[in-house]
């Protein structure tokens, strides 16, 4: 839609193969989510959760990153982002100009978890976190894992 263009300055491997260590990681995250969801008084997720959308993103040093955006509505439950290396800023914001930015710890080795539609009964446009990546000084390598309802 006009006015919703987003700067995207990175290389991507998509779909990344869910094999070896990446398969073990996805399996572990799914198991933790299933266990927590089953033990909760009120389930956090409203449907089966499978990390069937895996992307590896490489941002070059001095990359413009990715502008403020929401992940597609077809991604449900939770979004996991793991930074493997580099230095950048992952932030949540209030609008598409990046106002009210709050930094999310995405230092290498950290797991960032963003809510998506279907988490705690939320749905619609505002159930998706408006977020961006900027200040890519040393480059950045990250893995994103999502549950895509269209797969």
Short mmCIF file of C-alpha atoms in Angstrom, two decimals, residues 9-11 17 26-27 31 41 45 49 62 73 82 89 92 95-96 100 109 111 113 116 123 130-131 141 143 146 150:
data_model
loop_
_atom_site.label_atom_id
_atom_site.label_comp_id
_atom_site.label_asym_id
_atom_site.label_seq_id
_atom_site.Cartn_x
_atom_site.Cartn_y
_atom_site.Cartn_z
CA UNK A 9 18.72 -3.43 3.28
CA UNK A 10 19.84 -7.02 3.91
CA UNK A 11 20.48 -10.37 2.25
CA UNK A 17 16.40 -25.35 5.69
CA UNK A 26 13.10 -25.00 16.33
CA UNK A 27 12.06 -28.27 18.02
CA UNK A 31 8.46 -27.86 22.97
CA UNK A 41 -4.47 -21.44 33.45
CA UNK A 45 -1.91 -19.53 22.00
CA UNK A 49 2.19 -23.75 16.89
CA UNK A 62 26.50 0.27 7.68
CA UNK A 73 -0.97 -11.22 9.55
CA UNK A 82 18.06 -14.76 17.44
CA UNK A 89 19.52 -2.00 17.26
CA UNK A 92 9.75 -1.58 19.01
CA UNK A 95 4.53 4.55 14.45
CA UNK A 96 6.08 4.09 11.01
CA UNK A 100 8.78 6.15 20.78
CA UNK A 109 23.24 -14.95 21.53
CA UNK A 111 16.58 -14.54 21.92
CA UNK A 113 10.38 -12.85 21.35
CA UNK A 116 1.84 -11.98 16.98
CA UNK A 123 -5.95 -10.25 16.86
CA UNK A 130 5.73 -2.51 15.05
CA UNK A 131 9.52 -2.91 14.98
CA UNK A 141 23.42 -12.02 11.24
CA UNK A 143 17.60 -16.04 12.40
CA UNK A 146 7.72 -17.90 12.74
CA UNK A 150 -0.34 -20.22 4.95
#
